[in-house]
Amino acid sequence: MATGNKTRDTLWTLIAAPTIWAVHFALSYGSVAYGCAPNENVFADIGGFRIFVGGLTVVALVGIGFIFARALGEWRGNGGRMPHDEDTAAVRERFLEFSTVLLAGLSFIAVIYTALPVALMADCR
Amino acid sequence: MIFVCAGFAGCTSPQSALDPAGTEAETVATLFWVMLVGAILIWLAVIGLSVFATRIRPKAYGETAGLRLIVWGGCVFPVVVLTALLVWGLQMMPPMRAEANGPTIAVSGERFWWRVAYGVEGEPGVSKTLPEGGTPSANEIWLPAGQRTELLLGSPDVIHSLWVPSIAGKMDAIPGRVNRLVVEPTKPGVYNGVCAEFCGDAHAQMALRVVVVPADEYEAYVARQGAPASVETGNAGFRAFMQNGCDACHAVRGTGAAGEVGPDLTHLASRRTIAAATLPMSRDNLAEFIGFTHRVKPGVQMPSYGMLAEEEIAAIAGWLETLQ
Ligand SMILES: [Cu+2]
């Protein structure tokens, strides 16, 4: 149904970026909590877990960046205008693309904020 | 001006996070002032903008102007400000949790008072119970100025929280777990602390005093607290204390009274307050607390001794007052 170009947007493509954010959040918090759980020495470095979260963050940001770029490109290709208030499939598509762009932007920032603590803290304190 | 002064009179007090006397409280106060100023500036900008748009230049603004306002004022600006605050706040945390270089003190929150033990051996990691031993005391914590003292916090009953606003942020005392709070008081003085987690009837009367002194004075104080009581045991006051079973719950080291339920009374009269900073230390207040325990402090574990003759209570209070 997409007018001319690529992916047909659905609620699934819409929530893809926030899902990456959620998975990144759960894995980041889960892994560091696991690393700090015995808590024998709160001053010991948790370098391995920081690298893991760092790698995870890069993957998540690339994924979200890709979703952002795709949705933005398609929205622009479909006219790139507001409002999205007509009762047609084309406008619905454009609306979903635009919402995807906004959610991807939000998720991108959220993933960075999730990762910032391990960037600035080296141990379990 | 008078109003400003009146408003800020509360800022210089022994219990104010805005009058810091410890490194952690200073960090928190700095953060507070910066955010307050920032919030005022943002408020002025928002109000200014709405006055501008409705009074100074009231007209219909185009869609691009509105969009620009949303993108810059609603997205870019908050992201930049929040990121800066997050980075600034996060890098404050490691030094706040830096290792202690002073004494280790166990503090147990118990409904509705604080059990204190100076000079305990802390274990690495998270333990389930506070370490045994140390020099016992209650409801008053002395700290050496300029040193980082480690407080180990625990509880035998419900969750309490130790908060001495002038010195540091709060930390919970949780049953089955030992939390660590490292405090670094900078200015000698007497400060107030409170229980900051609702724990029952007398929660609001579960306070304490924190006395910050130079390091050598701290050593001398702990040595004095460790010594047995030098007190007469041949008088009516001591006899009444033992006959009425006070020793079942209270220890007075050196006299045979060795109860462990309530506060150690060996050096009771050297403390500034009684019953967790509920009343100032005095003979009259001691008598009132013994005779009308639950009227003074509802919910405490100690029974009221209102049935005793007034002279007997007075004798006990008189004897307690000699526990220097
Ligand atoms: Cu409490």
XYZ file of C-alpha atoms and ligand atoms in Angstrom:
450
model
C 0.000 0.000 0.000
C 3.017 2.251 0.439
C 3.021 4.888 -2.239
C 5.958 3.946 -4.354
C 8.558 2.966 -1.786
C 9.859 0.169 0.397
C 8.487 -1.052 3.704
C 4.856 -1.148 4.588
C 4.639 0.406 8.054
C 2.657 -1.316 10.773
C 2.409 -1.154 14.541
C 5.331 -3.626 14.585
C 7.686 -1.347 12.714
C 6.448 1.452 14.961
C 7.518 -0.265 18.185
C 10.774 -1.701 16.859
C 12.953 1.137 18.199
C 11.394 1.204 21.707
C 11.763 -2.575 21.788
C 15.486 -2.269 21.148
C 15.581 0.302 23.956
C 13.744 -2.101 26.307
C 16.014 -5.046 25.490
C 19.115 -2.873 25.848
C 17.819 -1.593 29.197
C 17.068 -5.070 30.543
C 20.408 -6.532 29.398
C 22.425 -3.550 30.694
C 20.828 -3.519 34.130
C 20.650 -7.295 34.329
C 24.283 -7.891 33.407
C 25.719 -5.251 35.742
C 23.460 -6.407 38.593
C 24.687 -9.951 37.950
C 28.290 -8.747 37.961
C 27.825 -6.879 41.224
C 25.617 -9.448 42.957
C 28.187 -11.248 45.124
C 29.382 -7.794 46.172
C 32.505 -9.121 47.868
C 34.435 -6.069 46.820
C 32.485 -3.014 45.724
C 35.720 -1.292 44.731
C 36.752 -3.919 42.183
C 36.591 -2.928 38.526
C 33.801 -4.425 36.424
C 35.595 -3.745 33.154
C 34.174 -6.774 31.331
C 30.590 -5.771 32.029
C 31.301 -2.196 30.992
C 32.666 -3.399 27.657
C 29.620 -5.649 27.238
C 27.236 -2.743 27.876
C 29.335 -0.543 25.574
C 29.095 -3.064 22.734
C 25.399 -3.562 23.365
C 24.922 0.198 23.215
C 26.677 0.499 19.860
C 24.544 -2.293 18.406
C 21.350 -0.739 19.800
C 22.227 2.722 18.503
C 23.047 1.410 15.034
C 19.751 -0.492 14.957
C 17.727 2.491 16.104
C 19.652 4.781 13.764
C 18.778 2.515 10.861
C 15.071 2.547 11.796
C 15.206 6.323 12.178
C 16.841 6.854 8.789
C 14.490 4.459 6.991
C 11.311 5.943 8.485
C 12.486 9.495 7.912
C 13.409 8.767 4.306
C 10.066 7.133 3.595
C 8.112 9.879 5.317
C 9.952 12.479 3.261
C 9.402 10.375 0.133
C 5.693 10.315 0.881
C 5.445 14.072 1.065
C 6.872 14.712 4.526
C 4.082 16.994 5.622
C 1.772 17.405 8.538
C -1.052 17.048 9.428
C -1.802 13.366 9.090
C -5.538 13.533 9.436
C -7.010 12.119 6.282
C -8.876 8.851 6.152
C -6.679 7.116 3.544
C -4.137 4.363 3.553
C -1.418 6.662 2.249
C -1.868 9.126 5.094
C -1.979 6.283 7.612
C 1.343 5.090 6.242
C 2.814 8.575 6.444
C 1.528 8.951 10.007
C 3.110 5.658 11.103
C 6.412 6.659 9.492
C 6.426 9.986 11.270
C 5.576 8.388 14.636
C 8.372 5.883 14.051
C 10.815 8.737 13.486
C 9.813 10.380 16.783
C 9.934 7.141 18.773
C 13.297 6.225 17.288
C 14.674 9.627 18.313
C 13.386 9.125 21.841
C 14.779 5.584 22.025
C 18.174 6.755 20.751
C 18.512 9.273 23.577
C 17.142 6.812 26.121
C 19.704 4.164 25.184
C 22.513 6.693 25.634
C 21.138 7.700 29.064
C 20.886 4.050 30.082
C 24.527 3.474 29.219
C 25.947 6.684 30.706
C 26.303 5.343 34.296
C 28.706 2.556 33.302
C 30.589 5.036 31.145
C 31.265 7.156 34.219
C 31.486 4.532 36.976
C 34.108 1.857 37.031
C 32.955 -0.320 39.925
C 29.948 -1.503 41.953
C 29.660 1.408 44.380
C 14.372 41.990 52.639
C 13.006 41.126 56.045
C 10.896 38.420 54.452
C 13.864 37.001 52.620
C 15.813 36.846 55.878
C 12.895 35.267 57.692
C 12.552 32.756 54.905
C 16.181 31.826 55.058
C 16.462 31.702 58.849
C 15.671 28.006 58.568
C 18.770 27.499 56.456
C 21.255 27.866 59.288
C 20.275 25.104 61.649
C 21.696 21.860 63.039
C 19.315 19.980 60.769
C 19.435 21.596 57.364
C 20.636 20.236 54.059
C 21.133 23.883 53.040
C 23.690 24.476 55.781
C 26.107 21.665 54.967
C 28.764 20.463 57.412
C 29.931 17.420 55.476
C 31.299 16.769 51.994
C 28.290 14.789 50.779
C 25.841 17.411 52.079
C 27.921 20.090 50.318
C 27.644 18.226 47.021
C 23.892 17.861 47.474
C 23.508 21.543 48.381
C 25.506 22.635 45.305
C 23.328 20.469 43.105
C 20.222 21.949 44.726
C 21.271 25.583 44.244
C 22.325 25.074 40.634
C 19.035 23.357 39.828
C 17.048 26.006 41.684
C 18.690 28.822 39.714
C 18.226 26.862 36.489
C 14.556 26.268 37.275
C 14.018 29.973 38.003
C 15.634 30.936 34.689
C 13.490 28.457 32.766
C 10.385 29.667 34.571
C 11.207 33.277 33.714
C 11.780 32.341 30.078
C 8.480 30.457 29.800
C 6.473 33.168 31.530
C 8.319 35.830 29.535
C 7.497 34.063 26.295
C 3.818 33.770 27.136
C 3.653 37.435 28.156
C 5.411 38.326 24.901
C 3.015 36.283 22.792
C -0.160 37.436 24.518
C 0.559 41.004 25.644
C 3.598 42.528 23.976
C 3.131 41.207 20.444
C -0.230 39.487 20.339
C -0.782 38.157 16.835
C -1.162 34.858 15.051
C 2.235 33.206 14.709
C 2.925 30.963 11.708
C 3.268 27.204 11.746
C 7.046 27.315 11.244
C 7.492 29.541 14.281
C 5.499 27.091 16.382
C 7.413 24.125 14.991
C 10.719 25.837 15.673
C 9.671 26.510 19.256
C 8.758 22.854 19.751
C 11.952 21.491 18.192
C 14.369 23.853 19.946
C 12.517 24.533 23.191
C 10.828 21.168 23.546
C 13.451 18.746 22.207
C 16.947 20.125 21.770
C 17.087 22.281 24.885
C 15.762 19.649 27.342
C 18.025 16.954 25.882
C 21.097 19.158 26.213
C 20.207 20.285 29.760
C 19.270 16.801 30.990
C 22.388 15.254 29.474
C 24.576 17.849 31.153
C 22.833 17.309 34.496
C 23.065 13.535 34.187
C 26.777 13.573 33.403
C 27.455 16.099 36.167
C 25.401 14.127 38.705
C 26.909 10.770 37.766
C 30.486 11.934 38.101
C 29.666 13.181 41.617
C 28.789 9.699 42.790
C 32.087 7.754 42.895
C 33.856 10.225 45.242
C 30.784 10.195 47.512
C 31.135 6.426 47.861
C 34.925 6.497 48.201
C 36.508 4.224 50.777
C 36.522 5.193 54.463
C 39.764 6.131 56.199
C 38.346 6.569 59.691
C 36.538 4.388 62.222
C 33.725 1.929 61.515
C 30.546 2.386 63.548
C 27.565 0.003 63.606
C 24.201 1.748 63.820
C 21.083 -0.338 64.315
C 17.663 1.261 63.870
C 15.332 -0.356 66.422
C 11.774 0.728 67.126
C 12.238 3.576 68.161
C 15.844 4.299 68.967
C 19.377 3.878 67.606
C 21.790 1.255 68.927
C 25.354 2.379 68.342
C 28.607 0.382 68.522
C 31.936 2.161 67.978
C 34.960 0.456 66.466
C 33.427 -2.684 64.976
C 35.104 -4.814 62.327
C 33.128 -4.557 59.098
C 33.081 -7.544 56.761
C 33.562 -7.235 53.011
C 30.471 -7.561 50.844
C 26.867 -7.391 51.931
C 26.366 -9.176 55.250
C 23.015 -10.171 56.695
C 23.639 -8.958 60.239
C 25.617 -6.167 61.843
C 28.979 -7.185 63.304
C 29.051 -7.983 67.029
C 31.152 -6.186 69.595
C 32.450 -2.660 69.663
C 31.848 -0.022 72.301
C 28.097 0.187 72.965
C 26.145 3.429 73.140
C 22.814 4.787 71.905
C 21.033 7.712 70.307
C 24.139 9.856 69.966
C 26.830 9.299 67.358
C 30.187 11.000 67.731
C 32.254 11.420 64.579
C 35.815 12.614 63.979
C 35.905 15.760 61.815
C 37.839 15.525 58.554
C 37.808 11.712 58.455
C 35.682 9.396 56.384
C 33.770 7.262 58.878
C 31.972 4.136 57.721
C 28.510 3.652 59.213
C 27.152 0.103 58.949
C 23.364 0.261 59.066
C 21.066 -2.579 60.064
C 17.812 -3.301 61.851
C 16.261 -6.184 63.812
C 12.630 -5.190 63.169
C 11.432 -2.963 60.301
C 13.027 -0.630 57.772
C 14.360 2.599 59.221
C 16.459 5.238 57.534
C 19.269 7.300 58.984
C 19.337 10.888 57.829
C 21.606 13.614 59.159
C 20.839 16.357 56.608
C 23.766 18.609 57.537
C 26.282 15.840 56.915
C 25.058 13.456 54.220
C 22.141 12.006 52.345
C 19.981 9.297 53.898
C 20.538 5.567 53.907
C 18.050 2.847 54.835
C 18.586 0.434 57.724
C 17.035 -2.806 56.457
C 16.434 -6.057 58.389
C 18.570 -8.898 57.055
C 21.008 -6.632 55.274
C 23.872 -4.317 56.165
C 24.031 -1.028 54.285
C 27.082 1.198 54.246
C 27.099 4.958 54.482
C 30.433 6.737 54.437
C 30.205 10.179 56.027
C 32.820 12.907 56.037
C 31.847 15.701 58.439
C 33.908 18.839 57.962
C 32.753 21.222 60.720
C 32.779 20.325 64.429
C 29.373 20.865 66.035
C 26.205 19.159 67.204
C 23.748 18.115 64.489
C 20.321 16.530 64.423
C 19.488 13.314 62.676
C 16.149 11.624 62.157
C 14.609 8.342 61.136
C 13.469 9.038 57.579
C 11.407 5.897 56.937
C 8.065 5.459 58.692
C 8.527 2.656 61.235
C 5.565 2.808 63.639
C 3.949 4.803 66.450
C 6.963 6.727 67.665
C 8.640 7.144 64.270
C 8.520 10.932 64.592
C 10.306 10.660 67.953
C 13.094 8.507 66.592
C 15.787 11.137 66.265
C 19.399 11.352 67.347
C 22.262 13.748 67.898
C 25.478 13.660 65.925
C 28.459 15.249 67.635
C 31.394 16.100 65.373
C 34.700 16.672 67.182
C 38.428 16.693 66.310
C 39.905 13.211 65.876
C 41.763 13.064 69.214
C 38.633 14.096 71.089
C 36.772 11.327 69.298
C 39.308 8.741 70.489
C 39.024 9.999 74.057
C 35.224 9.907 73.903
C 35.119 6.302 72.679
C 37.609 5.293 75.378
C 35.351 6.920 78.018
C 32.282 5.140 76.631
C 34.164 1.837 76.752
C 34.938 2.172 80.457
C 32.522 0.641 83.001
C 30.262 2.986 84.941
C 31.846 4.677 87.919
C 28.745 4.924 90.016
C 27.520 4.174 93.536
C 25.609 0.947 93.861
C 24.820 1.128 97.573
C 21.954 3.601 97.326
C 18.172 3.400 97.021
C 18.227 4.471 93.372
C 20.351 1.534 92.247
C 18.371 -0.894 94.420
C 15.078 0.277 92.875
C 16.614 -0.004 89.387
C 17.478 -3.669 90.011
C 14.328 -4.567 91.973
C 12.012 -3.276 89.273
C 13.691 -5.292 86.585
C 15.174 -2.425 84.623
C 18.299 -4.562 84.296
C 16.363 -7.110 82.249
C 16.480 -4.704 79.339
C 19.256 -2.238 80.156
C 22.964 -2.722 80.680
C 24.973 -0.620 83.090
C 28.415 -2.103 82.659
C 30.208 -2.667 85.948
C 27.050 -3.034 88.063
C 25.644 -6.416 87.079
C 22.836 -4.924 84.988
C 23.341 -6.545 81.579
C 20.054 -6.404 79.655
C 20.312 -6.013 75.899
C 16.779 -5.128 74.806
C 17.012 -1.375 75.373
C 19.742 1.272 75.198
C 22.984 0.778 77.108
C 22.757 3.177 80.055
C 26.378 2.941 81.268
C 27.096 6.558 80.332
C 23.514 7.739 79.935
C 24.065 11.101 81.625
C 26.885 11.980 79.238
C 24.339 12.083 76.401
C 22.459 15.233 75.490
C 18.999 13.717 75.222
C 16.940 10.742 76.358
C 14.728 8.362 74.410
C 16.198 9.111 70.979
C 16.240 12.902 71.289
C 12.657 13.007 72.555
C 13.548 14.967 75.723
C 16.644 16.881 76.850
C 18.714 15.051 79.463
C 17.688 16.100 82.987
C 16.610 14.479 86.225
C 13.026 15.686 85.799
C 12.791 14.392 82.267
C 14.211 11.013 83.320
C 11.545 10.759 86.018
C 8.850 11.761 83.553
C 9.997 9.190 80.996
C 10.083 6.388 83.594
C 6.699 7.298 85.117
C 4.822 8.176 81.911
C 6.769 6.263 79.286
C 3.945 5.842 76.804
C 2.583 9.313 77.268
C 6.003 10.734 76.449
C 6.676 8.267 73.643
C 3.829 6.019 72.517
C 4.650 2.534 71.261
C 8.060 1.962 72.865
C 9.056 -1.501 74.090
C 9.635 -0.237 77.621
C 6.716 -0.602 80.081
C 5.461 2.503 81.877
C 6.426 2.533 85.544
C 3.586 4.800 86.679
C 2.732 2.352 89.484
C 5.953 3.114 91.340
C 5.940 5.633 94.165
C 7.058 9.076 93.151
C 10.024 8.900 95.543
C 11.146 5.626 94.034
C 11.074 7.059 90.512
C 12.893 10.136 91.761
C 15.542 7.915 93.345
C 16.040 5.983 90.094
C 16.190 9.205 88.079
C 18.685 10.630 90.562
C 20.851 7.548 90.266
C 20.639 7.488 86.458
C 21.754 11.103 86.424
C 25.077 10.080 87.983
C 25.890 7.725 85.084
C 28.426 10.081 83.566
Cu 12.576 4.387 62.573
